[in-house]
Coordinates of N, CA, C and O in Angstrom, one line a residue:
Chain A
M1 N 90.1 72.2 135.2 CA 91.3 71.9 135.5 C 92.0 70.7 134.4 O 91.1 70.2 133.9
C2 N 92.7 70.7 133.4 CA 92.8 70.2 132.1 C 94.1 69.2 132.7 O 95.0 69.1 131.5
E3 N 94.0 68.7 133.8 CA 95.7 67.7 133.8 C 95.4 66.5 133.5 O 93.6 66.8 133.2
A4 N 95.8 65.2 133.4 CA 95.3 63.9 132.7 C 95.6 63.5 133.4 O 96.2 63.0 134.3
N5 N 95.2 61.9 132.8 CA 95.4 60.7 133.2 C 96.6 60.2 132.4 O 96.6 59.6 130.9
V6 N 97.6 59.3 133.4 CA 98.6 58.2 132.7 C 98.9 57.2 132.7 O 98.4 56.9 133.8
Y7 N 99.0 56.7 131.0 CA 98.2 55.2 131.1 C 99.3 54.6 130.0 O 99.9 55.3 129.7
M8 N 100.1 53.6 131.4 CA 101.1 52.9 130.4 C 100.4 51.8 129.6 O 99.9 50.8 130.1
E9 N 100.3 51.1 128.1 CA 100.3 50.1 127.6 C 100.8 49.0 127.9 O 101.7 48.8 127.6
K10 N 100.2 47.8 128.5 CA 101.0 46.8 128.4 C 100.7 45.8 128.1 O 99.3 45.4 128.5
D11 N 100.9 44.9 127.4 CA 100.2 43.9 126.4 C 99.1 44.0 125.9 O 97.9 43.5 126.0
G12 N 98.9 45.4 125.6 CA 97.5 45.5 124.4 C 96.7 46.0 125.5 O 95.7 46.6 125.4
E13 N 97.0 46.2 126.8 CA 96.0 47.0 127.8 C 96.9 48.5 128.2 O 97.7 48.4 128.4
L14 N 95.7 49.1 128.8 CA 96.2 50.2 130.0 C 95.8 50.1 131.0 O 95.1 49.8 131.5
E15 N 97.3 50.6 131.8 CA 97.6 50.5 133.6 C 97.4 52.2 133.4 O 98.6 52.8 132.7
V16 N 96.6 51.9 134.5 CA 96.6 54.1 134.9 C 98.5 54.1 135.8 O 98.5 53.1 136.7
L17 N 99.3 54.6 135.4 CA 100.6 55.0 135.5 C 100.7 56.1 136.8 O 101.5 55.9 137.8
M18 N 99.7 57.3 136.7 CA 99.8 58.4 137.3 C 99.0 58.8 136.5 O 98.3 59.3 135.3
E19 N 98.0 59.3 138.1 CA 96.2 60.5 137.8 C 97.1 62.1 137.9 O 98.1 62.3 138.5
N20 N 96.1 62.8 137.2 CA 96.2 64.1 138.0 C 97.3 64.7 137.7 O 98.4 65.8 138.2
V21 N 97.8 64.3 136.1 CA 99.0 65.1 135.6 C 99.7 66.2 135.0 O 98.6 66.5 134.7
A22 N 100.2 67.2 135.5 CA 100.0 68.3 135.3 C 101.1 68.4 134.0 O 101.2 69.5 133.0
S23 N 102.8 67.8 133.9 CA 103.5 67.8 132.7 C 104.1 66.9 132.7 O 104.2 66.2 133.7
I24 N 104.6 66.8 131.5 CA 105.8 65.8 131.1 C 107.0 66.1 130.3 O 107.0 66.9 129.2
T25 N 107.8 65.7 130.8 CA 108.8 65.9 129.8 C 110.4 65.5 129.6 O 110.7 64.5 131.1
P26 N 110.3 65.0 128.6 CA 111.1 64.3 128.2 C 112.4 64.4 128.5 O 113.6 65.8 128.5
L27 N 113.3 63.7 129.3 CA 114.6 63.6 129.9 C 115.5 62.7 129.4 O 115.4 61.9 129.7
E28 N 116.6 62.7 128.6 CA 117.3 61.9 128.4 C 116.3 61.0 127.5 O 115.4 60.7 126.6
D29 N 116.4 59.6 128.3 CA 116.1 58.5 128.1 C 114.3 58.0 128.6 O 114.1 56.8 128.6
R30 N 113.7 59.2 129.5 CA 112.9 59.4 130.3 C 112.4 60.1 129.9 O 112.7 61.1 129.4
L31 N 110.6 59.6 130.8 CA 110.3 60.9 130.8 C 109.2 61.4 131.9 O 109.5 60.4 133.1
L32 N 109.5 62.2 132.4 CA 109.3 63.0 133.8 C 108.2 63.7 133.9 O 107.3 63.8 132.9
L33 N 107.2 62.9 135.0 CA 105.9 63.0 135.0 C 105.7 63.9 136.9 O 106.5 63.1 137.3
V34 N 104.7 65.1 136.0 CA 104.8 65.6 137.5 C 103.3 65.7 137.6 O 102.5 66.9 136.6
D35 N 103.2 65.4 138.5 CA 101.3 65.7 139.2 C 100.4 66.8 139.5 O 101.9 68.0 140.1
L36 N 99.4 67.2 139.7 CA 99.1 68.5 140.4 C 99.7 68.7 141.9 O 99.9 69.6 142.1
F37 N 100.0 67.9 142.7 CA 100.7 67.9 143.9 C 101.6 67.9 143.8 O 102.9 67.9 145.0
G38 N 103.0 68.1 142.4 CA 104.3 67.9 142.4 C 104.7 66.6 142.9 O 106.0 66.6 142.5
E39 N 104.4 65.6 143.3 CA 104.9 64.7 143.1 C 105.7 64.5 141.1 O 105.0 64.4 140.7
Q40 N 106.3 63.0 141.5 CA 107.2 63.2 140.1 C 107.1 61.5 140.1 O 108.0 60.9 140.8
K41 N 107.6 61.4 138.6 CA 108.0 59.9 138.7 C 108.9 60.3 137.4 O 108.7 60.9 136.5
R42 N 109.6 59.3 137.6 CA 110.7 59.2 136.0 C 110.4 58.0 135.1 O 110.8 56.8 136.3
V43 N 109.8 57.5 134.3 CA 109.9 56.5 133.4 C 110.4 56.2 132.0 O 110.0 57.3 131.4
K44 N 110.8 55.1 131.9 CA 111.2 54.4 130.3 C 109.9 54.6 129.7 O 109.6 53.4 129.6
A45 N 109.7 55.0 129.0 CA 108.8 55.2 127.7 C 108.8 56.6 126.9 O 109.2 57.3 127.3
E46 N 107.8 55.8 126.1 CA 107.9 56.8 125.1 C 106.0 57.9 125.3 O 105.1 56.7 125.2
L47 N 105.8 58.7 124.0 CA 104.9 58.8 123.6 C 104.0 58.5 122.9 O 104.3 57.7 121.5
K48 N 102.9 57.3 122.7 CA 102.6 57.0 121.9 C 101.2 57.5 120.9 O 101.1 57.7 120.5
E49 N 100.4 57.9 122.8 CA 99.3 58.7 121.9 C 98.5 60.0 123.1 O 98.9 59.7 124.1
L50 N 98.2 61.0 123.0 CA 97.6 62.2 123.2 C 96.4 62.5 123.0 O 96.3 62.7 121.9
R51 N 95.6 62.3 124.0 CA 94.6 62.5 123.7 C 93.8 63.4 124.7 O 93.2 63.0 125.7
L52 N 94.0 64.9 123.9 CA 93.6 65.9 125.2 C 92.4 66.0 126.1 O 92.1 66.3 127.0
L53 N 91.1 65.9 124.9 CA 90.1 65.9 125.2 C 89.8 64.4 126.2 O 88.1 65.0 126.6
D54 N 91.0 63.9 126.0 CA 90.1 62.4 126.7 C 90.5 62.6 128.0 O 90.6 61.7 128.8
H55 N 91.6 63.8 128.0 CA 92.6 63.6 129.4 C 93.4 62.9 129.2 O 93.6 61.7 130.6
K56 N 93.5 62.1 128.1 CA 94.0 60.8 128.5 C 95.5 60.9 127.4 O 95.7 61.1 126.5
V57 N 97.0 60.1 128.2 CA 97.9 60.3 128.3 C 98.7 59.2 127.3 O 98.5 58.2 128.5
I58 N 98.6 58.2 127.1 CA 99.6 57.2 126.6 C 100.7 56.8 126.3 O 101.3 57.4 125.3
L59 N 101.4 55.8 126.8 CA 102.5 55.1 126.9 C 103.1 54.0 126.6 O 101.9 53.5 126.7
A60 N 104.3 54.2 126.1 CA 104.5 52.7 125.4 C 106.3 52.1 126.0 O 107.0 53.8 126.2
P61 N 106.2 51.6 126.5 CA 107.4 51.2 127.4 C 108.7 51.3 126.5 O 108.2 50.7 125.5
T62 N 109.9 51.5 126.9 CA 110.9 51.1 126.2 C 111.7 50.4 125.7 O 112.3 50.1 125.1
E63 N 111.4 49.9 127.0 CA 112.3 48.9 126.8 C 111.2 47.5 127.6 O 110.7 48.1 128.5
A64 N 111.7 46.5 127.2 CA 111.4 44.9 128.5 C 111.2 45.6 129.6 O 112.3 45.6 129.9
P65 N 109.9 45.2 130.3 CA 109.9 44.6 131.3 C 111.3 43.7 132.2 O 111.7 42.4 131.1
T66 N 112.3 44.1 133.3 CA 112.8 42.8 134.3 C 112.0 41.8 134.9 O 111.4 42.1 135.5
E67 N 112.0 41.0 134.3 CA 110.9 39.7 134.9 C 112.4 38.4 134.6 O 112.3 38.2 133.7
Chain B
M1 N 86.4 72.6 127.8 CA 87.2 72.1 126.8 C 88.8 71.9 127.2 O 89.4 72.9 127.9
C2 N 89.8 70.9 126.9 CA 90.9 70.4 127.3 C 91.3 70.7 126.1 O 92.9 70.2 125.8
E3 N 91.4 71.4 125.1 CA 92.5 71.1 123.7 C 93.5 72.4 124.4 O 93.5 72.4 125.7
A4 N 94.5 71.8 123.7 CA 96.1 72.6 123.9 C 96.4 73.1 122.8 O 95.8 73.2 121.6
N5 N 96.7 74.4 123.1 CA 97.9 74.9 121.6 C 99.1 74.5 121.5 O 99.8 73.9 123.0
V6 N 99.9 74.2 120.5 CA 101.1 73.6 120.5 C 101.7 74.9 118.9 O 101.5 75.2 118.4
Y7 N 102.7 74.6 120.2 CA 103.8 75.4 119.9 C 105.4 74.8 119.2 O 105.5 73.7 119.3
M8 N 105.8 75.6 118.1 CA 107.2 74.9 117.8 C 108.3 76.2 118.5 O 108.4 77.6 117.9
E9 N 109.4 75.1 118.9 CA 110.5 76.3 119.2 C 111.8 75.8 117.9 O 112.0 75.3 117.4
K10 N 112.0 77.5 118.0 CA 112.6 78.2 116.7 C 113.6 79.5 117.0 O 112.8 80.1 117.5
D11 N 114.9 78.7 117.4 CA 115.8 80.0 117.8 C 115.4 80.2 119.0 O 115.4 81.4 119.8
G12 N 114.9 79.4 120.0 CA 114.1 80.1 121.5 C 113.1 80.6 121.7 O 112.9 80.6 122.5
E13 N 112.4 80.9 120.7 CA 111.3 81.5 120.9 C 110.4 80.5 120.3 O 110.6 79.3 119.8
L14 N 108.9 80.9 120.8 CA 108.0 79.6 120.4 C 107.2 80.2 119.2 O 106.3 81.2 119.9
E15 N 106.8 79.1 118.7 CA 105.9 79.6 117.4 C 104.4 78.8 117.6 O 105.0 77.9 117.4
V16 N 103.4 79.5 117.3 CA 101.7 78.7 117.4 C 102.4 78.1 116.2 O 102.2 78.5 115.0
L17 N 102.2 76.5 116.4 CA 101.7 76.2 115.5 C 100.4 74.9 115.1 O 100.8 75.3 113.5
M18 N 99.7 75.4 115.9 CA 98.5 74.5 115.9 C 97.8 75.4 116.8 O 97.8 74.7 117.7
E19 N 96.4 75.0 116.8 CA 95.6 75.6 118.0 C 94.0 74.9 118.3 O 93.9 73.9 117.2
N20 N 93.7 75.0 119.4 CA 92.7 73.9 119.4 C 93.2 72.1 118.6 O 92.4 71.5 118.7
V21 N 93.8 72.0 119.4 CA 94.8 70.9 119.0 C 93.9 69.7 120.4 O 93.8 69.6 121.8
A22 N 93.1 68.5 119.8 CA 92.7 67.6 120.6 C 93.5 66.4 120.4 O 93.2 65.7 121.5
S23 N 94.1 65.9 119.8 CA 95.4 64.7 119.8 C 96.5 65.0 119.2 O 96.7 66.0 118.5
I24 N 97.5 64.5 119.2 CA 98.8 63.9 119.1 C 99.8 62.7 119.2 O 98.9 62.1 120.2
T25 N 99.8 62.3 117.6 CA 100.0 61.0 117.9 C 101.3 60.8 117.0 O 101.3 60.9 116.2
P26 N 102.7 60.0 117.8 CA 103.2 59.5 116.4 C 103.2 59.2 115.6 O 102.6 58.0 116.0
L27 N 103.3 59.3 114.8 CA 103.9 58.1 113.1 C 104.7 58.2 112.5 O 105.3 59.6 112.0
E28 N 105.7 57.3 112.7 CA 107.2 57.5 112.3 C 108.2 58.6 113.2 O 107.7 58.6 113.6
D29 N 108.9 59.2 111.6 CA 109.5 60.2 112.1 C 108.1 61.0 112.2 O 109.4 62.4 112.0
R30 N 107.2 61.1 112.3 CA 106.6 62.4 112.5 C 105.4 62.6 113.4 O 105.0 61.5 114.1
L31 N 104.9 63.4 113.8 CA 104.2 63.7 114.8 C 102.8 64.2 114.2 O 102.5 65.0 113.5
L32 N 101.5 63.3 114.1 CA 99.8 63.7 113.7 C 99.2 64.7 115.0 O 99.2 64.2 116.0
L33 N 98.8 66.0 114.2 CA 98.2 66.6 115.5 C 96.9 66.8 114.9 O 96.8 67.3 113.1
V34 N 95.5 66.7 115.2 CA 94.6 66.7 115.1 C 93.5 68.3 115.9 O 93.7 67.2 116.7
D35 N 93.1 69.0 115.3 CA 92.5 70.1 115.9 C 90.7 69.8 116.2 O 90.4 68.9 115.6
L36 N 90.2 70.5 116.7 CA 89.1 70.0 117.6 C 87.9 69.9 115.8 O 86.6 69.3 116.5
F37 N 88.4 70.8 115.2 CA 88.0 70.6 113.8 C 88.3 69.4 112.7 O 87.4 69.4 111.9
G38 N 88.5 68.5 113.5 CA 89.0 67.1 112.3 C 90.9 67.5 111.4 O 90.7 66.9 110.5
E39 N 91.0 69.6 111.7 CA 92.0 68.9 111.1 C 93.0 68.7 111.3 O 93.5 68.4 112.2
Q40 N 94.5 68.3 110.4 CA 95.3 67.8 110.1 C 96.5 68.7 110.2 O 96.6 69.0 108.9
K41 N 97.2 68.0 110.9 CA 98.9 68.2 110.8 C 100.1 67.4 111.0 O 100.0 67.2 111.8
R42 N 100.7 67.3 110.0 CA 102.7 66.2 110.2 C 103.1 67.1 110.3 O 103.7 67.6 109.3
V43 N 104.2 66.7 111.3 CA 105.4 68.0 111.9 C 106.5 66.7 112.1 O 106.1 66.4 112.7
K44 N 107.4 67.7 111.6 CA 108.7 66.8 112.0 C 109.8 67.5 113.2 O 109.8 68.6 113.1
A45 N 109.1 67.1 114.7 CA 109.2 67.4 115.6 C 108.7 66.1 116.5 O 108.5 65.1 116.2
E46 N 109.4 66.3 117.7 CA 109.3 65.5 118.9 C 109.0 66.5 120.4 O 108.7 68.0 120.1
L47 N 108.2 65.8 121.1 CA 107.9 66.4 122.3 C 108.8 67.3 122.8 O 110.2 66.5 122.9
K48 N 108.8 68.0 123.0 CA 109.8 68.8 124.4 C 109.3 69.1 125.5 O 109.9 68.5 126.7
E49 N 108.2 69.3 125.6 CA 107.4 69.5 127.0 C 105.9 69.7 126.5 O 105.2 70.2 126.1
L50 N 105.1 69.1 127.7 CA 103.4 69.0 127.7 C 103.4 70.0 128.7 O 103.2 69.3 130.1
R51 N 102.3 70.9 129.3 CA 102.0 71.4 129.5 C 100.6 71.8 130.4 O 100.4 72.5 129.5
L52 N 100.4 70.7 131.0 CA 98.4 69.9 130.5 C 97.7 71.3 131.1 O 96.6 71.9 130.9
L53 N 98.6 72.5 132.4 CA 98.0 72.9 132.9 C 97.8 74.5 132.1 O 96.8 75.2 132.2
D54 N 98.8 75.0 131.7 CA 98.7 76.1 130.7 C 98.3 76.0 129.1 O 98.4 76.3 128.4
H55 N 97.7 74.5 128.7 CA 97.1 74.2 128.1 C 98.0 74.5 126.8 O 97.9 74.6 125.7
K56 N 99.3 74.0 127.0 CA 101.0 73.9 126.0 C 101.4 73.5 126.1 O 102.1 71.9 126.3
V57 N 101.3 72.7 124.6 CA 102.4 71.4 124.1 C 103.0 72.2 123.7 O 103.1 72.8 122.7
I58 N 104.5 72.3 123.7 CA 105.9 72.6 122.9 C 106.4 71.6 122.3 O 106.8 70.6 122.9
L59 N 106.8 71.5 120.9 CA 107.9 70.4 120.4 C 109.4 71.4 119.5 O 108.8 72.9 119.4
A60 N 109.7 70.2 119.1 CA 111.0 71.0 118.5 C 111.2 69.9 117.1 O 110.9 69.0 117.4
P61 N 112.1 71.2 116.4 CA 112.0 70.2 115.3 C 112.7 69.3 115.2 O 113.6 68.9 115.8
T62 N 112.6 68.3 114.3 CA 113.9 67.0 114.3 C 114.6 67.2 113.4 O 115.6 66.1 112.9
E63 N 114.3 68.3 112.3 CA 115.3 68.4 111.3 C 115.3 70.3 111.4 O 114.6 70.9 111.2
A64 N 116.5 70.2 110.3 CA 117.4 71.9 110.4 C 115.8 72.2 109.3 O 115.5 71.5 108.7
P65 N 115.5 73.1 109.4 CA 114.5 74.1 108.1 C 115.2 73.9 107.0 O 116.6 74.3 107.5
T66 N 114.8 73.7 105.9 CA 115.1 74.0 104.8 C 115.1 75.3 104.2 O 113.8 75.8 103.8
E67 N 116.4 75.9 104.1 CA 115.8 77.6 103.5 C 117.2 77.9 102.4 O 117.4 77.3 102.4

């Protein structure tokens, strides 16, 4: 299987955002992530790096976190 | 192995742009594609859809072709 784990880069560190991701589709200002089980997440982020051999997709947030 | 084939969408059809792609990295206005053999391509395109289970990455050109 060639699903990937999707990580969000925050402060130079990688946090797992979603595992076993089957597809990623940009939708307006968000990315739609869908995993093997059909679960969906929409995140305000952009692709930073796609490392297929490592099964790793790295995203970066497109806006500052609201804190 | 989990490399993918990268397709460019043109006039609603998919053309193979590069096979056995190992990584994709956005660089300014281009995407840098690197295949298993270290060959590189830089294309003016954006991600349209990533289908990991199909080993398929679909790009769309970000500017009109110069003809």
